[in-house]
Amino acid sequence: MPDLVAVTFDFWDTLLQAPDAAVVRAIRAERLLAALSLAGLDVDPSAVLGALGEVVKEFNRRWGANEQYTYLDAVEFVVHRIGVTLTPELHERLVTAFCGKELPQLPPLAPNVVDTLIYLRAKGIRIGIICDVGLSPSMVLRSHLDRHGILDLFDHWSFSDEVGCYKPDPRIFEHAAAGLGVVPEQAAHVGDLRRTDIAGARSSGWFAVRYCGIHDDHDENAGPEGDAVVRDHADLPDVLGLG
Ligand SMILES: [Mg+2]
């Protein structure tokens, strides 16, 4: 790849290790129940947990259909499911409880990713993020990067809740290319999922690298294979011709 100018990274299971879904659901349930209790509402914990399970299913359905689904939709769904009457104040409290910034544990960085980002930058490569945002909004994801001290290593961000579509939609890759000032032939994307990261990058004319160091998406039915596959971010410079 002699003309490479920019590299973008997926967020979960590429830059940071995604937290366990059951743990996140339990934390959200606890926070929502505390907010409801503050408002004098005594709600069955299993009803909240059940609603949060439904929310994840609904998110996955909408994600696959490329229809935006955010934490606000999730809160609305939970409120409807448990049947409480909302005041503006309670709505605010529930939203804050649902997407609270501070997890008890900051999700860990992928091994060797920081050294690799620093190396690529030293080679003059522009660095971006292309991320399908789940139920934690991009403001929370940015704060995770900030708490790890690496927010400044990125030149541009394309978060789906700010762009308005999910990978593999070419518009989110165009958003990233425009922000980084490159054409597709000058860009590579690194991510773990075939359906979104790899299919999206390849169909947009980017060089696609599948990172399998945290989650190995070996299901060939899910989408195409990357132009390269790395298990360790330390191997990225070599496959990008920058070693
Ligand atoms: Mg991912």
mmCIF file of C-alpha atoms and ligand atoms in Angstrom:
data_model
loop_
_atom_site.group_PDB
_atom_site.id
_atom_site.type_symbol
_atom_site.label_atom_id
_atom_site.label_comp_id
_atom_site.label_asym_id
_atom_site.label_seq_id
_atom_site.Cartn_x
_atom_site.Cartn_y
_atom_site.Cartn_z
ATOM 1 C CA MET A 1 0.000 0.000 0.000
ATOM 2 C CA PRO A 2 2.435 2.699 -1.140
ATOM 3 C CA ASP A 3 -0.135 5.536 -1.133
ATOM 4 C CA LEU A 4 -1.612 4.988 2.303
ATOM 5 C CA VAL A 5 -2.401 8.277 4.022
ATOM 6 C CA ALA A 6 -5.049 7.434 6.650
ATOM 7 C CA VAL A 7 -6.076 4.511 8.835
ATOM 8 C CA THR A 8 -9.390 4.272 10.669
ATOM 9 C CA PHE A 9 -10.252 1.983 13.549
ATOM 10 C CA ASP A 10 -13.457 0.424 14.741
ATOM 11 C CA PHE A 11 -14.086 1.030 18.470
ATOM 12 C CA TRP A 12 -15.346 -2.068 20.327
ATOM 13 C CA ASP A 13 -13.127 -5.156 20.201
ATOM 14 C CA THR A 14 -10.658 -3.240 18.043
ATOM 15 C CA LEU A 15 -9.503 -0.243 20.128
ATOM 16 C CA LEU A 16 -11.152 -1.223 23.413
ATOM 17 C CA GLN A 17 -12.376 -4.569 24.647
ATOM 18 C CA ALA A 18 -16.177 -4.561 24.849
ATOM 19 C CA PRO A 19 -17.455 -5.160 28.389
ATOM 20 C CA ASP A 20 -19.476 -8.280 29.102
ATOM 21 C CA ALA A 21 -23.080 -7.685 28.010
ATOM 22 C CA ALA A 22 -24.604 -9.278 31.113
ATOM 23 C CA VAL A 23 -22.473 -7.114 33.396
ATOM 24 C CA VAL A 24 -23.493 -3.943 31.542
ATOM 25 C CA ARG A 25 -27.151 -4.952 31.714
ATOM 26 C CA ALA A 26 -26.917 -5.540 35.474
ATOM 27 C CA ILE A 27 -25.245 -2.148 36.034
ATOM 28 C CA ARG A 28 -27.887 -0.369 33.938
ATOM 29 C CA ALA A 29 -30.700 -2.147 35.791
ATOM 30 C CA GLU A 30 -29.246 -1.185 39.160
ATOM 31 C CA ARG A 31 -28.908 2.474 38.138
ATOM 32 C CA LEU A 32 -32.390 2.652 36.624
ATOM 33 C CA LEU A 33 -33.904 1.070 39.746
ATOM 34 C CA ALA A 34 -32.081 3.600 41.937
ATOM 35 C CA ALA A 35 -33.435 6.486 39.818
ATOM 36 C CA LEU A 36 -36.963 5.043 39.954
ATOM 37 C CA SER A 37 -36.676 4.552 43.692
ATOM 38 C CA LEU A 38 -35.593 8.189 44.125
ATOM 39 C CA ALA A 39 -38.818 9.173 42.383
ATOM 40 C CA GLY A 40 -40.745 7.020 44.863
ATOM 41 C CA LEU A 41 -41.437 4.248 42.340
ATOM 42 C CA ASP A 42 -41.008 0.664 43.434
ATOM 43 C CA VAL A 43 -40.454 -1.418 40.298
ATOM 44 C CA ASP A 44 -39.797 -5.158 40.117
ATOM 45 C CA PRO A 45 -36.057 -5.555 39.300
ATOM 46 C CA SER A 46 -36.752 -8.519 37.038
ATOM 47 C CA ALA A 47 -39.074 -6.357 34.931
ATOM 48 C CA VAL A 48 -36.270 -3.839 34.381
ATOM 49 C CA LEU A 49 -33.742 -6.564 33.591
ATOM 50 C CA GLY A 50 -36.203 -8.186 31.193
ATOM 51 C CA ALA A 51 -36.870 -4.887 29.436
ATOM 52 C CA LEU A 52 -33.135 -4.286 29.067
ATOM 53 C CA GLY A 53 -32.770 -7.707 27.462
ATOM 54 C CA GLU A 54 -35.489 -6.771 24.957
ATOM 55 C CA VAL A 55 -33.680 -3.489 24.289
ATOM 56 C CA VAL A 56 -30.536 -5.333 23.200
ATOM 57 C CA LYS A 57 -32.556 -7.511 20.823
ATOM 58 C CA GLU A 58 -34.271 -4.440 19.373
ATOM 59 C CA PHE A 59 -30.949 -2.643 18.988
ATOM 60 C CA ASN A 60 -29.489 -5.605 17.096
ATOM 61 C CA ARG A 61 -32.499 -5.745 14.793
ATOM 62 C CA ARG A 62 -32.315 -2.028 14.033
ATOM 63 C CA TRP A 63 -28.518 -2.084 13.655
ATOM 64 C CA GLY A 64 -28.831 -4.843 11.050
ATOM 65 C CA ALA A 65 -31.496 -2.828 9.225
ATOM 66 C CA ASN A 66 -29.328 0.350 9.330
ATOM 67 C CA GLU A 67 -31.997 2.208 11.312
ATOM 68 C CA GLN A 68 -30.710 4.434 14.103
ATOM 69 C CA TYR A 69 -31.471 3.220 17.619
ATOM 70 C CA THR A 70 -30.013 5.187 20.512
ATOM 71 C CA TYR A 71 -29.982 5.241 24.303
ATOM 72 C CA LEU A 72 -33.012 7.584 24.135
ATOM 73 C CA ASP A 73 -35.019 4.934 22.254
ATOM 74 C CA ALA A 74 -33.846 2.395 24.811
ATOM 75 C CA VAL A 75 -35.025 4.486 27.776
ATOM 76 C CA GLU A 76 -38.384 5.080 26.092
ATOM 77 C CA PHE A 77 -38.749 1.336 25.519
ATOM 78 C CA VAL A 78 -37.946 0.475 29.151
ATOM 79 C CA VAL A 79 -40.348 3.125 30.497
ATOM 80 C CA HIS A 80 -43.132 1.846 28.278
ATOM 81 C CA ARG A 81 -42.430 -1.777 29.218
ATOM 82 C CA ILE A 82 -42.433 -1.214 32.989
ATOM 83 C CA GLY A 83 -45.419 1.110 32.723
ATOM 84 C CA VAL A 84 -44.353 4.149 34.719
ATOM 85 C CA THR A 85 -45.585 7.686 34.138
ATOM 86 C CA LEU A 86 -42.758 10.029 33.243
ATOM 87 C CA THR A 87 -42.171 13.525 34.481
ATOM 88 C CA PRO A 88 -39.479 15.524 32.663
ATOM 89 C CA GLU A 89 -37.331 15.224 35.795
ATOM 90 C CA LEU A 90 -37.661 11.438 35.952
ATOM 91 C CA HIS A 91 -36.910 11.171 32.225
ATOM 92 C CA GLU A 92 -33.698 13.129 32.755
ATOM 93 C CA ARG A 93 -32.716 10.924 35.686
ATOM 94 C CA LEU A 94 -33.405 7.711 33.771
ATOM 95 C CA VAL A 95 -31.418 8.867 30.747
ATOM 96 C CA THR A 96 -28.468 9.763 32.984
ATOM 97 C CA ALA A 97 -28.793 6.430 34.777
ATOM 98 C CA PHE A 98 -28.946 4.497 31.505
ATOM 99 C CA CYS A 99 -25.882 5.960 29.832
ATOM 100 C CA GLY A 100 -23.857 7.016 32.873
ATOM 101 C CA LYS A 101 -20.291 7.750 31.850
ATOM 102 C CA GLU A 102 -18.506 6.037 34.643
ATOM 103 C CA LEU A 103 -18.446 2.270 34.482
ATOM 104 C CA PRO A 104 -16.944 0.725 37.617
ATOM 105 C CA GLN A 105 -14.128 -0.467 35.376
ATOM 106 C CA LEU A 106 -12.876 1.383 32.319
ATOM 107 C CA PRO A 107 -12.976 -1.085 29.387
ATOM 108 C CA PRO A 108 -9.365 -2.117 28.682
ATOM 109 C CA LEU A 109 -7.396 -1.153 25.583
ATOM 110 C CA ALA A 110 -6.573 -3.802 22.997
ATOM 111 C CA PRO A 111 -3.001 -5.073 23.442
ATOM 112 C CA ASN A 112 -0.331 -2.989 21.657
ATOM 113 C CA VAL A 113 -2.859 -0.609 20.134
ATOM 114 C CA VAL A 114 -1.425 2.566 21.669
ATOM 115 C CA ASP A 115 2.156 1.874 20.533
ATOM 116 C CA THR A 116 0.801 1.118 17.057
ATOM 117 C CA LEU A 117 -1.196 4.359 16.911
ATOM 118 C CA ILE A 118 1.875 6.327 17.993
ATOM 119 C CA TYR A 119 4.009 4.522 15.398
ATOM 120 C CA LEU A 120 1.529 5.209 12.584
ATOM 121 C CA ARG A 121 1.305 8.877 13.527
ATOM 122 C CA ALA A 122 5.108 9.124 13.516
ATOM 123 C CA LYS A 123 4.975 7.801 9.947
ATOM 124 C CA GLY A 124 2.691 10.712 9.038
ATOM 125 C CA ILE A 125 -0.495 8.623 8.885
ATOM 126 C CA ARG A 126 -3.779 10.339 9.830
ATOM 127 C CA ILE A 127 -5.843 8.348 12.294
ATOM 128 C CA GLY A 128 -9.625 8.133 12.541
ATOM 129 C CA ILE A 129 -12.425 6.153 14.137
ATOM 130 C CA ILE A 130 -15.428 4.641 12.355
ATOM 131 C CA CYS A 131 -17.737 3.291 15.016
ATOM 132 C CA ASP A 132 -21.211 1.803 15.096
ATOM 133 C CA VAL A 133 -22.468 3.209 18.385
ATOM 134 C CA GLY A 134 -24.489 0.801 20.513
ATOM 135 C CA LEU A 135 -26.378 1.788 23.637
ATOM 136 C CA SER A 136 -23.482 3.829 25.014
ATOM 137 C CA PRO A 137 -23.491 7.127 23.097
ATOM 138 C CA SER A 138 -20.412 8.606 21.458
ATOM 139 C CA MET A 139 -19.957 11.106 24.303
ATOM 140 C CA VAL A 140 -19.355 8.129 26.608
ATOM 141 C CA LEU A 141 -17.027 6.456 24.093
ATOM 142 C CA ARG A 142 -15.007 9.671 23.763
ATOM 143 C CA SER A 143 -14.726 9.837 27.542
ATOM 144 C CA HIS A 144 -13.339 6.278 27.585
ATOM 145 C CA LEU A 145 -10.618 7.364 25.116
ATOM 146 C CA ASP A 146 -9.961 10.458 27.202
ATOM 147 C CA ARG A 147 -9.668 8.449 30.421
ATOM 148 C CA HIS A 148 -7.128 6.211 28.661
ATOM 149 C CA GLY A 149 -5.266 9.367 27.624
ATOM 150 C CA ILE A 150 -5.463 8.599 23.885
ATOM 151 C CA LEU A 151 -8.208 10.928 22.607
ATOM 152 C CA ASP A 152 -5.558 13.244 21.115
ATOM 153 C CA LEU A 153 -4.106 10.455 18.969
ATOM 154 C CA PHE A 154 -7.111 10.710 16.627
ATOM 155 C CA ASP A 155 -7.513 13.269 13.855
ATOM 156 C CA HIS A 156 -11.182 12.539 13.103
ATOM 157 C CA TRP A 157 -14.183 10.612 14.369
ATOM 158 C CA SER A 158 -17.147 9.084 12.528
ATOM 159 C CA PHE A 159 -19.538 7.863 15.210
ATOM 160 C CA SER A 160 -22.807 6.474 13.827
ATOM 161 C CA ASP A 161 -24.950 8.535 16.219
ATOM 162 C CA GLU A 162 -23.360 11.692 14.783
ATOM 163 C CA VAL A 163 -23.216 10.584 11.137
ATOM 164 C CA GLY A 164 -26.705 9.041 11.089
ATOM 165 C CA CYS A 165 -25.987 5.605 9.617
ATOM 166 C CA TYR A 166 -24.147 2.393 10.487
ATOM 167 C CA LYS A 167 -21.409 0.477 8.720
ATOM 168 C CA PRO A 168 -21.384 -0.966 6.057
ATOM 169 C CA ASP A 169 -23.283 2.086 4.683
ATOM 170 C CA PRO A 170 -20.797 3.864 2.357
ATOM 171 C CA ARG A 171 -21.854 7.241 3.778
ATOM 172 C CA ILE A 172 -20.026 6.627 7.069
ATOM 173 C CA PHE A 173 -16.830 5.740 5.153
ATOM 174 C CA GLU A 174 -17.291 8.861 2.991
ATOM 175 C CA HIS A 175 -17.702 10.911 6.178
ATOM 176 C CA ALA A 176 -14.403 9.543 7.487
ATOM 177 C CA ALA A 177 -12.552 10.001 4.174
ATOM 178 C CA ALA A 178 -13.743 13.596 3.897
ATOM 179 C CA GLY A 179 -12.770 14.343 7.489
ATOM 180 C CA LEU A 180 -9.320 12.846 7.026
ATOM 181 C CA GLY A 181 -8.853 14.455 3.598
ATOM 182 C CA VAL A 182 -8.264 11.238 1.646
ATOM 183 C CA VAL A 183 -9.681 9.253 -1.268
ATOM 184 C CA PRO A 184 -10.542 5.553 -0.781
ATOM 185 C CA GLU A 185 -7.286 4.337 -2.381
ATOM 186 C CA GLN A 186 -5.361 6.157 0.357
ATOM 187 C CA ALA A 187 -7.341 4.690 3.248
ATOM 188 C CA ALA A 188 -7.376 1.502 5.319
ATOM 189 C CA HIS A 189 -9.928 0.466 7.945
ATOM 190 C CA VAL A 190 -9.231 -1.913 10.817
ATOM 191 C CA GLY A 191 -12.120 -3.706 12.531
ATOM 192 C CA ASP A 192 -13.329 -7.016 13.883
ATOM 193 C CA LEU A 193 -16.685 -7.566 12.131
ATOM 194 C CA ARG A 194 -17.045 -8.944 8.614
ATOM 195 C CA ARG A 195 -20.612 -7.672 8.031
ATOM 196 C CA THR A 196 -19.869 -4.070 9.008
ATOM 197 C CA ASP A 197 -16.138 -3.300 9.092
ATOM 198 C CA ILE A 198 -14.849 -5.526 6.328
ATOM 199 C CA ALA A 199 -17.819 -5.473 3.944
ATOM 200 C CA GLY A 200 -18.111 -1.695 4.371
ATOM 201 C CA ALA A 201 -14.439 -0.914 3.840
ATOM 202 C CA ARG A 202 -14.117 -3.228 0.847
ATOM 203 C CA SER A 203 -17.247 -1.989 -0.920
ATOM 204 C CA SER A 204 -16.069 1.601 -0.411
ATOM 205 C CA GLY A 205 -12.742 0.816 -2.074
ATOM 206 C CA TRP A 206 -10.703 0.937 1.131
ATOM 207 C CA PHE A 207 -8.048 -1.557 2.202
ATOM 208 C CA ALA A 208 -9.736 -3.729 4.853
ATOM 209 C CA VAL A 209 -7.905 -5.251 7.795
ATOM 210 C CA ARG A 210 -9.746 -7.708 10.016
ATOM 211 C CA TYR A 211 -8.458 -7.581 13.597
ATOM 212 C CA CYS A 212 -9.103 -10.868 15.390
ATOM 213 C CA GLY A 213 -7.091 -10.349 18.574
ATOM 214 C CA ILE A 214 -10.157 -9.962 20.824
ATOM 215 C CA HIS A 215 -13.078 -11.289 18.800
ATOM 216 C CA ASP A 216 -12.442 -13.638 15.879
ATOM 217 C CA ASP A 217 -15.321 -13.305 13.396
ATOM 218 C CA HIS A 218 -14.639 -16.539 11.524
ATOM 219 C CA ASP A 219 -18.188 -16.916 10.137
ATOM 220 C CA GLU A 220 -17.748 -16.682 6.375
ATOM 221 C CA ASN A 221 -21.510 -16.250 5.949
ATOM 222 C CA ALA A 222 -21.379 -12.983 7.903
ATOM 223 C CA GLY A 223 -19.331 -11.161 5.281
ATOM 224 C CA PRO A 224 -16.112 -11.141 3.262
ATOM 225 C CA GLU A 225 -12.621 -11.685 4.618
ATOM 226 C CA GLY A 226 -10.250 -8.750 5.038
ATOM 227 C CA ASP A 227 -7.529 -7.902 2.543
ATOM 228 C CA ALA A 228 -5.339 -8.724 5.537
ATOM 229 C CA VAL A 229 -5.981 -10.309 8.928
ATOM 230 C CA VAL A 230 -3.982 -9.459 12.072
ATOM 231 C CA ARG A 231 -4.193 -10.998 15.521
ATOM 232 C CA ASP A 232 -1.927 -8.362 17.076
ATOM 233 C CA HIS A 233 -1.988 -4.608 16.393
ATOM 234 C CA ALA A 234 1.821 -4.728 16.434
ATOM 235 C CA ASP A 235 1.576 -6.482 13.041
ATOM 236 C CA LEU A 236 -0.435 -3.650 11.449
ATOM 237 C CA PRO A 237 2.494 -1.576 10.132
ATOM 238 C CA ASP A 238 3.777 -4.609 8.205
ATOM 239 C CA VAL A 239 0.461 -5.432 6.511
ATOM 240 C CA LEU A 240 0.015 -1.731 5.677
ATOM 241 C CA GLY A 241 3.474 -1.568 4.099
ATOM 242 C CA LEU A 242 4.787 0.722 6.838
ATOM 243 C CA GLY A 243 6.970 -1.725 8.766
HETATM 244 MG MG MG B 1 -16.124 -3.986 16.837
#
